[in-house]
Every structure is written in structure tokens, then in C-alpha cells.
Amino acid sequence: HAQKLDEHSENYKDHKKITKTLADAIRKKRIELKMSQDQLAQKVNVRANVINDIEAQRGLYDASVMERIKKVLGVTKKNIVQK
């Protein structure tokens, strides 16, 4: 499951801060797919507050969680840059 960390946490190097561009792309794509934060959270096996925090750029998240979110939504680096 996703865990919020800060720079003092042991696994800090394995986690990423969410950029505004990525947060916006995730939110936009989720809404396009008519998916709630709860629905997305269930599909990627995290709590809904994790999706909310990611979309609001709060905290640091494990790269594997971000990959699962991007896969479910079909968000890629290429289509993030284009938007």
C-alpha cells in the first residue's frame, strides 16, 4: 500500500514527489474516464485518500503506486507532455 514519507524516512530514495503536471494529468484522465477517486483507489489497491493526496500534490509516493495509477488510466510520459 502507499505510504506517505518525508525526506527523513528510511525509504525516501524509492519515493517520488508528485509534479503538478502529473497530478493534473491523473486528475484529468480520471475525470475523462468518469471514475471517482474511490474507484481509482480500488483499481490500484490503495485508499481513496492516497488518490486525493496525489492529485493535490501532497506527500511522496512509491513509484510502483504511480505506475499502477498511470497504467489503469492510460497516462504516459508522452501524453503528459502533450497536455
Tab-separated table of N, CA, C and O in Angstrom:
chain	number	residue	atom	x	y	z
A	1	HIS	N	0.838	-1.201	0.000
A	1	HIS	CA	0.000	0.000	0.000
A	1	HIS	C	0.867	1.244	0.000
A	1	HIS	O	2.034	1.190	0.331
A	2	ALA	N	0.295	2.342	-0.403
A	2	ALA	CA	1.051	3.594	-0.493
A	2	ALA	C	1.305	4.138	0.901
A	2	ALA	O	0.474	4.033	1.781
A	3	GLN	N	2.451	4.718	1.067
A	3	GLN	CA	2.799	5.297	2.349
A	3	GLN	C	3.395	6.668	2.102
A	3	GLN	O	4.293	6.826	1.294
A	4	LYS	N	2.846	7.648	2.815
A	4	LYS	CA	3.390	8.988	2.695
A	4	LYS	C	4.700	9.051	3.477
A	4	LYS	O	4.781	8.557	4.589
A	5	LEU	N	5.711	9.633	2.881
A	5	LEU	CA	7.011	9.734	3.530
A	5	LEU	C	7.533	11.155	3.406
A	5	LEU	O	7.076	11.928	2.582
A	6	ASP	N	8.515	11.470	4.222
A	6	ASP	CA	9.203	12.740	4.050
A	6	ASP	C	10.690	12.455	3.911
A	6	ASP	O	11.108	11.306	3.921
A	7	GLU	N	11.470	13.506	3.756
A	7	GLU	CA	12.899	13.298	3.484
A	7	GLU	C	13.652	12.621	4.622
A	7	GLU	O	14.771	12.182	4.447
A	8	HIS	N	13.032	12.481	5.785
A	8	HIS	CA	13.689	11.836	6.925
A	8	HIS	C	13.356	10.344	7.020
A	8	HIS	O	13.892	9.641	7.845
A	9	SER	N	12.479	9.865	6.165
A	9	SER	CA	12.064	8.468	6.201
A	9	SER	C	13.123	7.566	5.582
A	9	SER	O	13.843	7.958	4.680
A	10	GLU	N	13.155	6.341	6.049
A	10	GLU	CA	14.175	5.382	5.629
A	10	GLU	C	14.142	5.085	4.126
A	10	GLU	O	15.183	4.985	3.484
A	11	ASN	N	12.961	4.952	3.538
A	11	ASN	CA	12.845	4.573	2.134
A	11	ASN	C	12.654	5.773	1.212
A	11	ASN	O	12.134	5.650	0.120
A	12	TYR	N	13.094	6.920	1.636
A	12	TYR	CA	12.872	8.169	0.891
A	12	TYR	C	13.322	8.069	-0.566
A	12	TYR	O	12.631	8.501	-1.460
A	13	LYS	N	14.474	7.472	-0.814
A	13	LYS	CA	15.026	7.446	-2.178
A	13	LYS	C	14.151	6.663	-3.154
A	13	LYS	O	14.240	6.864	-4.359
A	14	ASP	N	13.293	5.762	-2.667
A	14	ASP	CA	12.426	4.964	-3.530
A	14	ASP	C	11.095	5.647	-3.823
A	14	ASP	O	10.246	5.096	-4.499
A	15	HIS	N	10.926	6.855	-3.297
A	15	HIS	CA	9.660	7.561	-3.429
A	15	HIS	C	9.841	8.856	-4.205
A	15	HIS	O	10.932	9.408	-4.254
A	16	LYS	N	8.759	9.287	-4.795
A	16	LYS	CA	8.810	10.475	-5.645
A	16	LYS	C	7.785	11.505	-5.196
A	16	LYS	O	6.712	11.161	-4.729
A	17	LYS	N	8.136	12.772	-5.399
A	17	LYS	CA	7.173	13.848	-5.205
A	17	LYS	C	6.354	13.951	-6.483
A	17	LYS	O	6.857	13.752	-7.570
A	18	ILE	N	5.093	14.245	-6.337
A	18	ILE	CA	4.195	14.344	-7.485
A	18	ILE	C	4.318	15.740	-8.091
A	18	ILE	O	4.157	16.739	-7.400
A	19	THR	N	4.594	15.804	-9.382
A	19	THR	CA	4.672	17.108	-10.058
A	19	THR	C	3.263	17.600	-10.370
A	19	THR	O	2.322	16.805	-10.478
A	20	LYS	N	3.126	18.892	-10.538
A	20	LYS	CA	1.824	19.465	-10.888
A	20	LYS	C	1.338	18.900	-12.218
A	20	LYS	O	0.160	18.571	-12.373
A	21	THR	N	2.242	18.761	-13.167
A	21	THR	CA	1.880	18.232	-14.482
A	21	THR	C	1.308	16.828	-14.363
A	21	THR	O	0.271	16.510	-14.960
A	22	LEU	N	1.960	15.971	-13.579
A	22	LEU	CA	1.488	14.601	-13.407
A	22	LEU	C	0.173	14.577	-12.630
A	22	LEU	O	-0.764	13.860	-13.002
A	23	ALA	N	0.079	15.356	-11.561
A	23	ALA	CA	-1.151	15.407	-10.763
A	23	ALA	C	-2.329	15.844	-11.636
A	23	ALA	O	-3.413	15.255	-11.583
A	24	ASP	N	-2.117	16.870	-12.448
A	24	ASP	CA	-3.172	17.364	-13.336
A	24	ASP	C	-3.563	16.313	-14.374
A	24	ASP	O	-4.744	16.150	-14.685
A	25	ALA	N	-2.565	15.614	-14.935
A	25	ALA	CA	-2.834	14.588	-15.939
A	25	ALA	C	-3.637	13.435	-15.343
A	25	ALA	O	-4.577	12.934	-15.973
A	26	ILE	N	-3.297	13.039	-14.123
A	26	ILE	CA	-4.025	11.950	-13.456
A	26	ILE	C	-5.464	12.378	-13.196
A	26	ILE	O	-6.408	11.644	-13.508
A	27	ARG	N	-5.643	13.560	-12.651
A	27	ARG	CA	-6.993	14.061	-12.359
A	27	ARG	C	-7.823	14.164	-13.639
A	27	ARG	O	-8.966	13.697	-13.701
A	28	LYS	N	-7.241	14.767	-14.677
A	28	LYS	CA	-7.956	14.970	-15.939
A	28	LYS	C	-8.373	13.633	-16.549
A	28	LYS	O	-9.519	13.458	-16.982
A	29	LYS	N	-7.455	12.685	-16.594
A	29	LYS	CA	-7.748	11.381	-17.194
A	29	LYS	C	-8.781	10.619	-16.372
A	29	LYS	O	-9.683	9.983	-16.933
A	30	ARG	N	-8.694	10.694	-15.052
A	30	ARG	CA	-9.663	10.013	-14.182
A	30	ARG	C	-11.068	10.560	-14.447
A	30	ARG	O	-12.031	9.800	-14.587
A	31	ILE	N	-11.175	11.878	-14.568
A	31	ILE	CA	-12.470	12.515	-14.821
A	31	ILE	C	-12.982	12.159	-16.218
A	31	ILE	O	-14.160	11.872	-16.398
A	32	GLU	N	-12.079	12.153	-17.208
A	32	GLU	CA	-12.456	11.751	-18.578
A	32	GLU	C	-13.055	10.349	-18.596
A	32	GLU	O	-13.983	10.069	-19.357
A	33	LEU	N	-12.507	9.477	-17.760
A	33	LEU	CA	-12.972	8.092	-17.690
A	33	LEU	C	-14.191	7.943	-16.778
A	33	LEU	O	-14.642	6.821	-16.531
A	34	LYS	N	-14.689	9.078	-16.262
A	34	LYS	CA	-15.847	9.090	-15.358
A	34	LYS	C	-15.628	8.178	-14.156
A	34	LYS	O	-16.504	7.422	-13.739
A	35	MET	N	-14.415	8.264	-13.621
A	35	MET	CA	-14.012	7.427	-12.495
A	35	MET	C	-13.853	8.303	-11.253
A	35	MET	O	-13.250	9.369	-11.325
A	36	SER	N	-14.395	7.863	-10.144
A	36	SER	CA	-14.220	8.610	-8.891
A	36	SER	C	-12.847	8.288	-8.298
A	36	SER	O	-12.190	7.320	-8.707
A	37	GLN	N	-12.429	9.079	-7.335
A	37	GLN	CA	-11.173	8.782	-6.642
A	37	GLN	C	-11.279	7.427	-5.948
A	37	GLN	O	-10.325	6.654	-5.937
A	38	ASP	N	-12.454	7.113	-5.392
A	38	ASP	CA	-12.661	5.809	-4.736
A	38	ASP	C	-12.503	4.663	-5.728
A	38	ASP	O	-11.864	3.656	-5.415
A	39	GLN	N	-13.079	4.826	-6.920
A	39	GLN	CA	-12.984	3.769	-7.933
A	39	GLN	C	-11.543	3.552	-8.378
A	39	GLN	O	-11.092	2.412	-8.509
A	40	LEU	N	-10.823	4.648	-8.601
A	40	LEU	CA	-9.420	4.530	-8.991
A	40	LEU	C	-8.620	3.872	-7.869
A	40	LEU	O	-7.799	2.981	-8.122
A	41	ALA	N	-8.875	4.292	-6.646
A	41	ALA	CA	-8.168	3.720	-5.498
A	41	ALA	C	-8.373	2.204	-5.428
A	41	ALA	O	-7.420	1.459	-5.203
A	42	GLN	N	-9.596	1.753	-5.637
A	42	GLN	CA	-9.879	0.310	-5.603
A	42	GLN	C	-9.117	-0.419	-6.704
A	42	GLN	O	-8.575	-1.499	-6.474
A	43	LYS	N	-9.060	0.177	-7.893
A	43	LYS	CA	-8.379	-0.477	-9.017
A	43	LYS	C	-6.877	-0.604	-8.799
A	43	LYS	O	-6.257	-1.532	-9.316
A	44	VAL	N	-6.281	0.334	-8.065
A	44	VAL	CA	-4.833	0.268	-7.844
A	44	VAL	C	-4.484	-0.202	-6.431
A	44	VAL	O	-3.327	-0.201	-6.036
A	45	ASN	N	-5.531	-0.585	-5.673
A	45	ASN	CA	-5.347	-1.184	-4.350
A	45	ASN	C	-4.690	-0.236	-3.341
A	45	ASN	O	-3.726	-0.589	-2.661
A	46	VAL	N	-5.203	0.998	-3.289
A	46	VAL	CA	-4.784	1.964	-2.274
A	46	VAL	C	-6.041	2.609	-1.691
A	46	VAL	O	-7.140	2.433	-2.208
A	47	ARG	N	-5.881	3.362	-0.618
A	47	ARG	CA	-7.013	4.090	-0.042
A	47	ARG	C	-7.331	5.315	-0.885
A	47	ARG	O	-6.447	5.892	-1.514
A	48	ALA	N	-8.596	5.735	-0.852
A	48	ALA	CA	-9.036	6.899	-1.642
A	48	ALA	C	-8.263	8.159	-1.255
A	48	ALA	O	-7.991	9.002	-2.111
A	49	ASN	N	-7.886	8.295	0.017
A	49	ASN	CA	-7.148	9.497	0.420
A	49	ASN	C	-5.779	9.565	-0.250
A	49	ASN	O	-5.230	10.652	-0.438
A	50	VAL	N	-5.230	8.431	-0.670
A	50	VAL	CA	-3.953	8.422	-1.393
A	50	VAL	C	-4.140	9.091	-2.755
A	50	VAL	O	-3.331	9.927	-3.165
A	51	ILE	N	-5.224	8.757	-3.448
A	51	ILE	CA	-5.508	9.370	-4.745
A	51	ILE	C	-5.735	10.865	-4.563
A	51	ILE	O	-5.203	11.691	-5.319
A	52	ASN	N	-6.478	11.227	-3.536
A	52	ASN	CA	-6.730	12.641	-3.255
A	52	ASN	C	-5.418	13.375	-3.010
A	52	ASN	O	-5.193	14.463	-3.557
A	53	ASP	N	-4.549	12.800	-2.202
A	53	ASP	CA	-3.257	13.433	-1.899
A	53	ASP	C	-2.381	13.548	-3.146
A	53	ASP	O	-1.702	14.558	-3.344
A	54	ILE	N	-2.391	12.526	-3.981
A	54	ILE	CA	-1.597	12.567	-5.214
A	54	ILE	C	-2.093	13.684	-6.120
A	54	ILE	O	-1.308	14.477	-6.633
A	55	GLU	N	-3.404	13.769	-6.300
A	55	GLU	CA	-3.961	14.810	-7.165
A	55	GLU	C	-3.728	16.207	-6.595
A	55	GLU	O	-3.668	17.174	-7.349
A	56	ALA	N	-3.569	16.305	-5.277
A	56	ALA	CA	-3.309	17.593	-4.632
A	56	ALA	C	-1.811	17.834	-4.421
A	56	ALA	O	-1.423	18.824	-3.794
A	57	GLN	N	-0.968	16.924	-4.920
A	57	GLN	CA	0.494	17.008	-4.806
A	57	GLN	C	0.981	17.009	-3.362
A	57	GLN	O	1.951	17.667	-3.023
A	58	ARG	N	0.308	16.260	-2.500
A	58	ARG	CA	0.723	16.167	-1.098
A	58	ARG	C	1.496	14.876	-0.892
A	58	ARG	O	1.034	13.806	-1.271
A	59	GLY	N	2.662	14.979	-0.263
A	59	GLY	CA	3.425	13.805	0.126
A	59	GLY	C	4.292	13.225	-0.974
A	59	GLY	O	4.381	13.735	-2.078
A	60	LEU	N	4.945	12.127	-0.640
A	60	LEU	CA	5.818	11.383	-1.540
A	60	LEU	C	5.246	9.982	-1.670
A	60	LEU	O	4.781	9.409	-0.695
A	61	TYR	N	5.317	9.429	-2.877
A	61	TYR	CA	4.708	8.129	-3.095
A	61	TYR	C	5.638	7.175	-3.798
A	61	TYR	O	6.430	7.561	-4.640
A	62	ASP	N	5.485	5.912	-3.471
A	62	ASP	CA	6.250	4.833	-4.071
A	62	ASP	C	6.011	4.816	-5.586
A	62	ASP	O	4.881	4.942	-6.045
A	63	ALA	N	7.064	4.647	-6.328
A	63	ALA	CA	6.968	4.648	-7.787
A	63	ALA	C	6.045	3.547	-8.302
A	63	ALA	O	5.362	3.730	-9.306
A	64	SER	N	5.959	2.415	-7.611
A	64	SER	CA	5.092	1.325	-8.076
A	64	SER	C	3.625	1.721	-8.007
A	64	SER	O	2.831	1.315	-8.869
A	65	VAL	N	3.244	2.522	-7.013
A	65	VAL	CA	1.859	3.012	-6.918
A	65	VAL	C	1.571	3.926	-8.099
A	65	VAL	O	0.527	3.810	-8.751
A	66	MET	N	2.501	4.812	-8.407
A	66	MET	CA	2.313	5.729	-9.527
A	66	MET	C	2.214	4.961	-10.840
A	66	MET	O	1.399	5.307	-11.696
A	67	GLU	N	3.012	3.918	-10.994
A	67	GLU	CA	2.962	3.119	-12.225
A	67	GLU	C	1.608	2.435	-12.372
A	67	GLU	O	1.060	2.373	-13.471
A	68	ARG	N	1.068	1.911	-11.264
A	68	ARG	CA	-0.247	1.261	-11.322
A	68	ARG	C	-1.322	2.280	-11.698
A	68	ARG	O	-2.206	1.981	-12.509
A	69	ILE	N	-1.263	3.475	-11.130
A	69	ILE	CA	-2.240	4.521	-11.443
A	69	ILE	C	-2.146	4.889	-12.917
A	69	ILE	O	-3.157	4.953	-13.622
A	70	LYS	N	-0.921	5.128	-13.393
A	70	LYS	CA	-0.738	5.508	-14.793
A	70	LYS	C	-1.216	4.404	-15.734
A	70	LYS	O	-1.819	4.681	-16.761
A	71	LYS	N	-0.989	3.149	-15.362
A	71	LYS	CA	-1.414	2.026	-16.201
A	71	LYS	C	-2.943	1.952	-16.266
A	71	LYS	O	-3.514	1.801	-17.346
A	72	VAL	N	-3.611	2.049	-15.121
A	72	VAL	CA	-5.077	1.981	-15.085
A	72	VAL	C	-5.691	3.111	-15.904
A	72	VAL	O	-6.660	2.914	-16.636
A	73	LEU	N	-5.102	4.298	-15.817
A	73	LEU	CA	-5.649	5.459	-16.510
A	73	LEU	C	-5.150	5.604	-17.947
A	73	LEU	O	-5.697	6.384	-18.715
A	74	GLY	N	-4.093	4.885	-18.299
A	74	GLY	CA	-3.517	5.037	-19.631
A	74	GLY	C	-2.726	6.327	-19.768
A	74	GLY	O	-2.615	6.886	-20.855
A	75	VAL	N	-2.159	6.796	-18.667
A	75	VAL	CA	-1.350	8.019	-18.675
A	75	VAL	C	0.100	7.622	-18.949
A	75	VAL	O	0.638	6.742	-18.294
A	76	THR	N	0.713	8.279	-19.939
A	76	THR	CA	2.120	8.017	-20.261
A	76	THR	C	2.890	9.335	-20.229
A	76	THR	O	2.290	10.415	-20.260
A	77	LYS	N	4.206	9.242	-20.200
A	77	LYS	CA	5.023	10.461	-20.248
A	77	LYS	C	4.707	11.254	-21.515
A	77	LYS	O	4.643	12.463	-21.494
A	78	LYS	N	4.509	10.557	-22.601
A	78	LYS	CA	4.242	11.212	-23.876
A	78	LYS	C	2.949	12.038	-23.815
A	78	LYS	O	2.943	13.190	-24.202
A	79	ASN	N	1.858	11.449	-23.299
A	79	ASN	CA	0.623	12.218	-23.289
A	79	ASN	C	0.557	13.235	-22.150
A	79	ASN	O	-0.267	14.139	-22.189
A	80	ILE	N	1.418	13.128	-21.165
A	80	ILE	CA	1.504	14.159	-20.131
A	80	ILE	C	2.150	15.413	-20.726
A	80	ILE	O	1.670	16.513	-20.531
A	81	VAL	N	3.211	15.216	-21.488
A	81	VAL	CA	3.935	16.337	-22.085
A	81	VAL	C	3.061	17.093	-23.083
A	81	VAL	O	3.099	18.310	-23.176
A	82	GLN	N	2.250	16.373	-23.819
A	82	GLN	CA	1.405	16.982	-24.833
A	82	GLN	C	0.298	17.863	-24.268
A	82	GLN	O	-0.218	18.714	-24.950
A	83	LYS	N	-0.094	17.625	-23.033
A	83	LYS	CA	-1.241	18.350	-22.479
A	83	LYS	C	-0.860	19.618	-21.792
A	83	LYS	O	0.186	19.830	-21.332
